Amino acid sequence: MLGAVGLVLIAGGIVAYTLYSRISAPLLAEGQSTHILYIDSDDTPDSVFAKLSDISTESGMKGLRLLASHYDYTVRTGRYVIEPGKTALDVFRQLRNGQQSPVMLTVPEVRTTDRLAGRLSAKLMLDSATIAHALTDPAFCQKLGYDTATIFCLFVPNTYEVYWNISLDGLMQRMQKEHNAFWNEERRHKAEAQGLTPNEVVILASIIDEETANNAEKPVIAGMYLNRLKKGMLLQADPTVKYALGDFTLKRILNKHLEVESPYNTYKYAGLMPGPIRLPSVQAIEAVLNPDHNDYLYMCAKEDFSGTHNFACTLAEHNQNARRYQQALNQRGIR
């Protein structure tokens, strides 16, 4: 009798030891680097384990399947960082509890909705078509307090920590939170001092970013455009014509280009455009809020093609600058 009991206890001990050894086995092979596991809404327990099987030890994989067979496992989407040394039990708990790791999401300075959607979706579970459709949907934009022309004003270029599986509504709520934090009382007062709303600041900043990549020059350009706005002059900004034509590759703006019929053509319509022509940089926004106080009314690209500009207070002086630039274009055969 005692012998039989002893055999049962020994057998039970062997089973318990086997179970323990499996669930405590490291999932990653020795010397293997950290692995990033992405689980999306189409995944099932089987597909999750299939993704792990290629990088897992045999004993670790058996431990995972064993745990899944004994405990309820509902797939939870997310980005999971699996580090060397983690056991099958550690990873199972991580997946079962949805203990994912965040990603660093950069809101980029881009020109189009499609590019913004593409850059965001590259870091998120959301696909680019879903994001792009939302940003061009009047009803969706209206819920956020914008229209399809001004929706870019919601975004502040920066890098944010978010979860990979954030929903579209969650992403927009986060962008609103960051927008409100950026547009604090100080910045709103500065915008008001220039006679602008935050959206109008962003719209003007989008022109400035298209005019120059030189951050030191941006406040000077901001001052010049603000002077024109205050005098009721047409902005006559070449980048707005390129936007209206849908062609930012134009090297030379000709008279025929200035005839394009569009509310974005600042050679035809006074004031600011309906919305930004790109998602501008924080530097350009700050330039509008803290402009150089000058008397300039005109600007023209320098004839040395340095990317900087000659500024003028009078039309006669501007025409001289423009003539030198046109001659330089002709010499280079740029048409």
Tab-separated table of C-alpha atoms in Angstrom:
chain	number	residue	atom	x	y	z
A	1	MET	CA	0.000	0.000	0.000
A	2	LEU	CA	2.713	2.419	1.005
A	3	GLY	CA	4.633	1.468	-2.096
A	4	ALA	CA	1.702	2.395	-4.313
A	5	VAL	CA	1.230	5.711	-2.545
A	6	GLY	CA	4.915	6.378	-2.858
A	7	LEU	CA	4.804	5.695	-6.563
A	8	VAL	CA	1.848	8.084	-6.978
A	9	LEU	CA	3.655	10.799	-5.070
A	10	ILE	CA	6.782	10.296	-7.111
A	11	ALA	CA	4.788	10.377	-10.348
A	12	GLY	CA	2.987	13.520	-9.191
A	13	GLY	CA	6.286	15.100	-8.313
A	14	ILE	CA	7.691	14.292	-11.726
A	15	VAL	CA	4.636	15.835	-13.426
A	16	ALA	CA	4.829	18.927	-11.251
A	17	TYR	CA	8.545	19.278	-11.917
A	18	THR	CA	7.971	18.874	-15.659
A	19	LEU	CA	5.252	21.510	-15.625
A	20	TYR	CA	7.365	23.896	-13.574
A	21	SER	CA	10.426	23.408	-15.766
A	22	ARG	CA	8.393	24.227	-18.865
A	23	ILE	CA	6.693	27.377	-17.621
A	24	SER	CA	9.931	28.622	-16.031
A	25	ALA	CA	11.971	28.005	-19.174
A	26	PRO	CA	13.316	31.154	-20.871
A	27	LEU	CA	11.308	32.010	-23.962
A	28	LEU	CA	14.184	33.479	-25.955
A	29	ALA	CA	17.235	31.413	-26.807
A	30	GLU	CA	20.461	32.224	-24.993
A	31	GLY	CA	22.262	35.192	-26.525
A	32	GLN	CA	19.167	36.356	-28.416
A	33	SER	CA	18.381	40.077	-28.373
A	34	THR	CA	15.166	41.744	-27.270
A	35	HIS	CA	12.219	40.878	-29.515
A	36	ILE	CA	9.290	43.177	-30.382
A	37	LEU	CA	5.981	41.387	-30.813
A	38	TYR	CA	3.104	43.187	-32.531
A	39	ILE	CA	-0.385	41.816	-31.989
A	40	ASP	CA	-3.156	43.358	-34.070
A	41	SER	CA	-6.915	42.960	-34.201
A	42	ASP	CA	-6.730	40.082	-36.702
A	43	ASP	CA	-4.582	37.905	-34.430
A	44	THR	CA	-5.756	34.770	-32.638
A	45	PRO	CA	-3.958	32.791	-29.913
A	46	ASP	CA	-2.664	30.444	-32.613
A	47	SER	CA	-1.296	33.284	-34.764
A	48	VAL	CA	0.332	34.912	-31.719
A	49	PHE	CA	2.096	31.647	-30.852
A	50	ALA	CA	3.063	31.212	-34.501
A	51	LYS	CA	4.758	34.626	-34.415
A	52	LEU	CA	6.667	33.574	-31.304
A	53	SER	CA	7.619	30.068	-32.437
A	54	ASP	CA	10.404	31.280	-34.745
A	55	ILE	CA	12.230	33.072	-31.933
A	56	SER	CA	11.334	30.869	-28.961
A	57	THR	CA	13.120	27.951	-27.366
A	58	GLU	CA	11.334	24.629	-27.689
A	59	SER	CA	10.832	24.337	-23.933
A	60	GLY	CA	9.664	27.943	-23.641
A	61	MET	CA	7.122	27.457	-26.411
A	62	LYS	CA	5.803	24.312	-24.772
A	63	GLY	CA	5.458	26.278	-21.545
A	64	LEU	CA	3.430	28.994	-23.277
A	65	ARG	CA	1.072	26.502	-24.889
A	66	LEU	CA	0.707	24.665	-21.628
A	67	LEU	CA	-0.275	27.851	-19.809
A	68	ALA	CA	-2.714	28.795	-22.575
A	69	SER	CA	-4.396	25.393	-22.299
A	70	HIS	CA	-4.931	25.771	-18.539
A	71	TYR	CA	-5.798	29.461	-18.310
A	72	ASP	CA	-8.118	31.607	-20.369
A	73	TYR	CA	-6.132	33.665	-22.897
A	74	THR	CA	-7.929	36.401	-24.772
A	75	VAL	CA	-5.776	38.151	-27.368
A	76	ARG	CA	-5.016	41.758	-26.455
A	77	THR	CA	-3.590	43.933	-29.182
A	78	GLY	CA	-0.425	45.897	-28.633
A	79	ARG	CA	3.324	46.188	-28.945
A	80	TYR	CA	5.076	43.855	-26.532
A	81	VAL	CA	8.776	43.967	-25.707
A	82	ILE	CA	10.053	40.497	-24.881
A	83	GLU	CA	13.419	40.685	-23.179
A	84	PRO	CA	16.067	37.995	-22.788
A	85	GLY	CA	15.657	36.063	-19.544
A	86	LYS	CA	11.880	36.296	-19.470
A	87	THR	CA	10.275	32.922	-18.825
A	88	ALA	CA	7.276	31.445	-20.547
A	89	LEU	CA	5.236	32.357	-17.449
A	90	ASP	CA	6.518	35.972	-17.554
A	91	VAL	CA	5.572	36.355	-21.224
A	92	PHE	CA	2.190	34.668	-20.762
A	93	ARG	CA	1.317	37.073	-17.955
A	94	GLN	CA	2.545	39.992	-20.076
A	95	LEU	CA	0.343	39.013	-23.034
A	96	ARG	CA	-2.670	38.011	-20.926
A	97	ASN	CA	-2.614	41.258	-18.942
A	98	GLY	CA	-1.925	43.481	-21.955
A	99	GLN	CA	1.333	44.810	-20.506
A	100	GLN	CA	2.543	46.449	-23.696
A	101	SER	CA	5.317	48.983	-24.215
A	102	PRO	CA	4.732	52.444	-25.767
A	103	VAL	CA	6.192	53.787	-29.001
A	104	MET	CA	7.671	57.205	-29.700
A	105	LEU	CA	5.353	58.802	-32.266
A	106	THR	CA	6.712	61.775	-34.185
A	107	VAL	CA	4.240	64.208	-35.720
A	108	PRO	CA	6.245	65.342	-38.756
A	109	GLU	CA	6.407	68.600	-40.698
A	110	VAL	CA	4.781	67.459	-43.938
A	111	ARG	CA	2.846	68.987	-46.805
A	112	THR	CA	-0.070	66.644	-47.390
A	113	THR	CA	-2.658	64.683	-45.451
A	114	ASP	CA	-1.520	61.463	-47.138
A	115	ARG	CA	2.059	61.984	-45.987
A	116	LEU	CA	0.967	62.745	-42.444
A	117	ALA	CA	-1.244	59.657	-42.396
A	118	GLY	CA	1.566	57.525	-43.790
A	119	ARG	CA	4.122	58.714	-41.256
A	120	LEU	CA	1.743	58.227	-38.324
A	121	SER	CA	0.540	54.800	-39.429
A	122	ALA	CA	4.129	53.576	-39.764
A	123	LYS	CA	4.332	53.721	-35.955
A	124	LEU	CA	0.766	52.680	-35.123
A	125	MET	CA	-1.670	49.817	-35.587
A	126	LEU	CA	-3.918	52.273	-37.441
A	127	ASP	CA	-3.586	52.077	-41.225
A	128	SER	CA	-2.866	55.180	-43.267
A	129	ALA	CA	-6.132	55.012	-45.218
A	130	THR	CA	-8.154	55.210	-41.996
A	131	ILE	CA	-6.240	58.266	-40.792
A	132	ALA	CA	-6.301	60.003	-44.190
A	133	HIS	CA	-10.028	59.394	-44.609
A	134	ALA	CA	-10.763	60.857	-41.175
A	135	LEU	CA	-8.703	63.994	-41.828
A	136	THR	CA	-10.582	64.624	-45.078
A	137	ASP	CA	-14.023	63.876	-43.615
A	138	PRO	CA	-15.885	67.140	-42.851
A	139	ALA	CA	-18.014	65.556	-40.110
A	140	PHE	CA	-14.997	64.045	-38.339
A	141	CYS	CA	-13.057	67.308	-38.486
A	142	GLN	CA	-16.075	69.285	-37.269
A	143	LYS	CA	-16.291	67.109	-34.146
A	144	LEU	CA	-12.762	68.233	-33.316
A	145	GLY	CA	-13.560	71.906	-33.927
A	146	TYR	CA	-11.932	72.192	-37.368
A	147	ASP	CA	-12.747	71.765	-41.031
A	148	THR	CA	-10.824	69.871	-43.678
A	149	ALA	CA	-8.807	73.007	-44.508
A	150	THR	CA	-7.757	73.781	-40.926
A	151	ILE	CA	-7.368	70.263	-39.463
A	152	PHE	CA	-3.553	70.545	-39.741
A	153	CYS	CA	-3.787	73.307	-37.122
A	154	LEU	CA	-4.624	70.622	-34.543
A	155	PHE	CA	-1.209	68.966	-34.822
A	156	VAL	CA	1.916	70.270	-33.108
A	157	PRO	CA	5.090	68.699	-34.576
A	158	ASN	CA	6.864	66.899	-31.771
A	159	THR	CA	7.546	63.385	-30.489
A	160	TYR	CA	4.981	61.805	-28.185
A	161	GLU	CA	4.847	58.572	-26.217
A	162	VAL	CA	1.726	56.603	-27.144
A	163	TYR	CA	0.615	52.998	-27.312
A	164	TRP	CA	0.899	51.284	-30.678
A	165	ASN	CA	-2.735	50.148	-30.595
A	166	ILE	CA	-4.170	53.578	-29.814
A	167	SER	CA	-7.548	54.109	-31.492
A	168	LEU	CA	-8.227	56.872	-33.995
A	169	ASP	CA	-10.364	58.737	-31.465
A	170	GLY	CA	-7.712	58.187	-28.810
A	171	LEU	CA	-5.041	59.601	-31.112
A	172	MET	CA	-7.105	62.697	-31.858
A	173	GLN	CA	-7.849	63.221	-28.165
A	174	ARG	CA	-4.121	63.030	-27.460
A	175	MET	CA	-3.405	65.546	-30.230
A	176	GLN	CA	-6.021	67.894	-28.770
A	177	LYS	CA	-4.421	67.577	-25.343
A	178	GLU	CA	-0.972	68.390	-26.768
A	179	HIS	CA	-2.418	71.252	-28.842
A	180	ASN	CA	-4.021	72.793	-25.761
A	181	ALA	CA	-0.798	72.412	-23.784
A	182	PHE	CA	1.204	74.097	-26.565
A	183	TRP	CA	-1.263	76.938	-26.984
A	184	ASN	CA	-0.918	78.133	-23.426
A	185	GLU	CA	-1.947	81.561	-22.190
A	186	GLU	CA	1.389	83.140	-23.138
A	187	ARG	CA	1.277	81.973	-26.755
A	188	ARG	CA	-2.377	82.936	-27.112
A	189	HIS	CA	-1.606	86.442	-25.853
A	190	LYS	CA	1.274	86.726	-28.335
A	191	ALA	CA	-1.015	85.647	-31.170
A	192	GLU	CA	-3.619	88.187	-30.109
A	193	ALA	CA	-0.934	90.879	-30.048
A	194	GLN	CA	-0.318	90.178	-33.736
A	195	GLY	CA	-4.047	90.308	-34.453
A	196	LEU	CA	-4.162	86.578	-35.152
A	197	THR	CA	-5.905	83.484	-33.828
A	198	PRO	CA	-3.832	80.346	-33.133
A	199	ASN	CA	-5.109	78.849	-36.400
A	200	GLU	CA	-4.058	81.958	-38.323
A	201	VAL	CA	-0.615	81.791	-36.725
A	202	VAL	CA	-0.261	78.219	-38.026
A	203	ILE	CA	-1.475	79.242	-41.490
A	204	LEU	CA	1.094	82.029	-41.741
A	205	ALA	CA	3.798	79.775	-40.289
A	206	SER	CA	3.114	77.256	-43.063
A	207	ILE	CA	4.061	79.899	-45.666
A	208	ILE	CA	7.226	80.783	-43.774
A	209	ASP	CA	8.386	77.171	-43.660
A	210	GLU	CA	7.900	76.927	-47.422
A	211	GLU	CA	9.835	80.155	-47.955
A	212	THR	CA	12.943	79.106	-46.041
A	213	ALA	CA	14.612	76.323	-44.066
A	214	ASN	CA	16.805	78.922	-42.364
A	215	ASN	CA	15.435	79.271	-38.832
A	216	ALA	CA	17.332	82.517	-38.220
A	217	GLU	CA	15.520	84.144	-41.156
A	218	LYS	CA	12.008	83.021	-40.200
A	219	PRO	CA	11.250	85.883	-37.752
A	220	VAL	CA	12.305	88.397	-40.439
A	221	ILE	CA	9.926	86.831	-42.978
A	222	ALA	CA	7.196	86.716	-40.341
A	223	GLY	CA	7.666	90.419	-39.679
A	224	MET	CA	7.462	91.193	-43.376
A	225	TYR	CA	4.234	89.243	-43.926
A	226	LEU	CA	2.672	90.731	-40.808
A	227	ASN	CA	3.494	94.189	-42.186
A	228	ARG	CA	1.678	93.328	-45.415
A	229	LEU	CA	-1.340	91.973	-43.531
A	230	LYS	CA	-1.604	95.088	-41.385
A	231	LYS	CA	-1.464	97.316	-44.470
A	232	GLY	CA	-4.114	95.253	-46.257
A	233	MET	CA	-1.665	94.259	-48.999
A	234	LEU	CA	-1.846	90.982	-50.873
A	235	LEU	CA	0.627	88.519	-49.355
A	236	GLN	CA	1.798	87.458	-52.831
A	237	ALA	CA	3.544	84.372	-51.439
A	238	ASP	CA	4.873	82.077	-54.146
A	239	PRO	CA	4.430	78.897	-52.044
A	240	THR	CA	0.677	79.475	-51.951
A	241	VAL	CA	0.622	79.477	-55.755
A	242	LYS	CA	2.548	76.200	-55.806
A	243	TYR	CA	0.019	74.765	-53.373
A	244	ALA	CA	-2.894	75.988	-55.482
A	245	LEU	CA	-1.327	74.359	-58.544
A	246	GLY	CA	-0.511	71.188	-56.601
A	247	ASP	CA	3.128	71.393	-57.667
A	248	PHE	CA	5.809	72.220	-55.106
A	249	THR	CA	8.546	71.284	-57.586
A	250	LEU	CA	8.159	74.560	-59.516
A	251	LYS	CA	11.480	76.403	-59.575
A	252	ARG	CA	10.143	79.512	-61.198
A	253	ILE	CA	6.746	81.176	-60.761
A	254	LEU	CA	5.570	82.682	-64.055
A	255	ASN	CA	2.746	85.137	-64.743
A	256	LYS	CA	0.559	82.302	-66.045
A	257	HIS	CA	0.916	80.528	-62.694
A	258	LEU	CA	-0.369	83.593	-60.861
A	259	GLU	CA	-3.711	83.277	-62.659
A	260	VAL	CA	-4.664	79.983	-61.012
A	261	GLU	CA	-8.141	80.259	-59.540
A	262	SER	CA	-7.923	79.202	-55.926
A	263	PRO	CA	-8.607	80.716	-52.487
A	264	TYR	CA	-5.003	79.736	-51.727
A	265	ASN	CA	-3.656	82.037	-54.443
A	266	THR	CA	-2.454	85.005	-52.373
A	267	TYR	CA	-1.704	86.949	-55.550
A	268	LYS	CA	-5.481	87.098	-56.143
A	269	TYR	CA	-7.034	87.047	-52.703
A	270	ALA	CA	-6.168	89.261	-49.754
A	271	GLY	CA	-5.503	87.979	-46.271
A	272	LEU	CA	-4.613	84.478	-45.184
A	273	MET	CA	-5.610	81.293	-46.935
A	274	PRO	CA	-8.435	78.995	-45.705
A	275	GLY	CA	-5.892	76.684	-44.107
A	276	PRO	CA	-2.171	75.895	-43.838
A	277	ILE	CA	-0.322	74.721	-46.936
A	278	ARG	CA	1.713	72.323	-44.805
A	279	LEU	CA	2.098	71.242	-41.213
A	280	PRO	CA	4.573	73.912	-40.078
A	281	SER	CA	7.472	73.600	-37.686
A	282	VAL	CA	7.403	74.899	-34.139
A	283	GLN	CA	10.216	77.275	-35.173
A	284	ALA	CA	7.977	78.868	-37.808
A	285	ILE	CA	5.093	79.163	-35.346
A	286	GLU	CA	7.400	80.815	-32.819
A	287	ALA	CA	8.630	83.161	-35.546
A	288	VAL	CA	5.082	84.430	-36.093
A	289	LEU	CA	4.564	84.814	-32.352
A	290	ASN	CA	7.919	86.567	-31.916
A	291	PRO	CA	8.502	88.369	-35.237
A	292	ASP	CA	11.335	90.651	-36.111
A	293	HIS	CA	10.082	94.232	-35.968
A	294	ASN	CA	11.091	95.628	-39.346
A	295	ASP	CA	9.682	97.807	-42.117
A	296	TYR	CA	10.084	95.262	-44.886
A	297	LEU	CA	7.253	94.746	-47.335
A	298	TYR	CA	9.014	92.667	-49.987
A	299	MET	CA	11.325	89.679	-50.195
A	300	CYS	CA	13.070	87.859	-53.005
A	301	ALA	CA	15.340	84.821	-53.045
A	302	LYS	CA	19.004	85.742	-53.183
A	303	GLU	CA	20.729	85.357	-56.505
A	304	ASP	CA	23.411	83.151	-54.930
A	305	PHE	CA	20.781	80.396	-54.343
A	306	SER	CA	21.812	80.156	-50.709
A	307	GLY	CA	18.212	79.631	-49.643
A	308	THR	CA	18.110	83.035	-47.958
A	309	HIS	CA	16.482	86.269	-49.135
A	310	ASN	CA	16.968	89.913	-49.947
A	311	PHE	CA	14.425	92.122	-48.198
A	312	ALA	CA	13.160	95.533	-49.261
A	313	CYS	CA	11.023	98.334	-47.900
A	314	THR	CA	10.138	99.823	-51.283
A	315	LEU	CA	8.902	98.359	-54.536
A	316	ALA	CA	11.778	99.974	-56.459
A	317	GLU	CA	14.353	98.259	-54.249
A	318	HIS	CA	12.467	94.973	-54.518
A	319	ASN	CA	12.388	95.177	-58.311
A	320	GLN	CA	16.180	95.493	-58.335
A	321	ASN	CA	16.476	92.394	-56.138
A	322	ALA	CA	14.014	90.516	-58.308
A	323	ARG	CA	15.886	91.471	-61.475
A	324	ARG	CA	19.142	90.042	-60.100
A	325	TYR	CA	17.397	86.817	-59.147
A	326	GLN	CA	15.704	86.478	-62.554
A	327	GLN	CA	19.063	86.959	-64.253
A	328	ALA	CA	20.568	84.230	-62.074
A	329	LEU	CA	17.712	81.897	-63.021
A	330	ASN	CA	18.289	82.639	-66.701
A	331	GLN	CA	22.006	81.995	-66.383
A	332	ARG	CA	21.291	78.581	-64.869
A	333	GLY	CA	18.672	77.788	-67.469
A	334	ILE	CA	15.927	77.431	-64.872
A	335	ARG	CA	12.526	77.941	-66.480
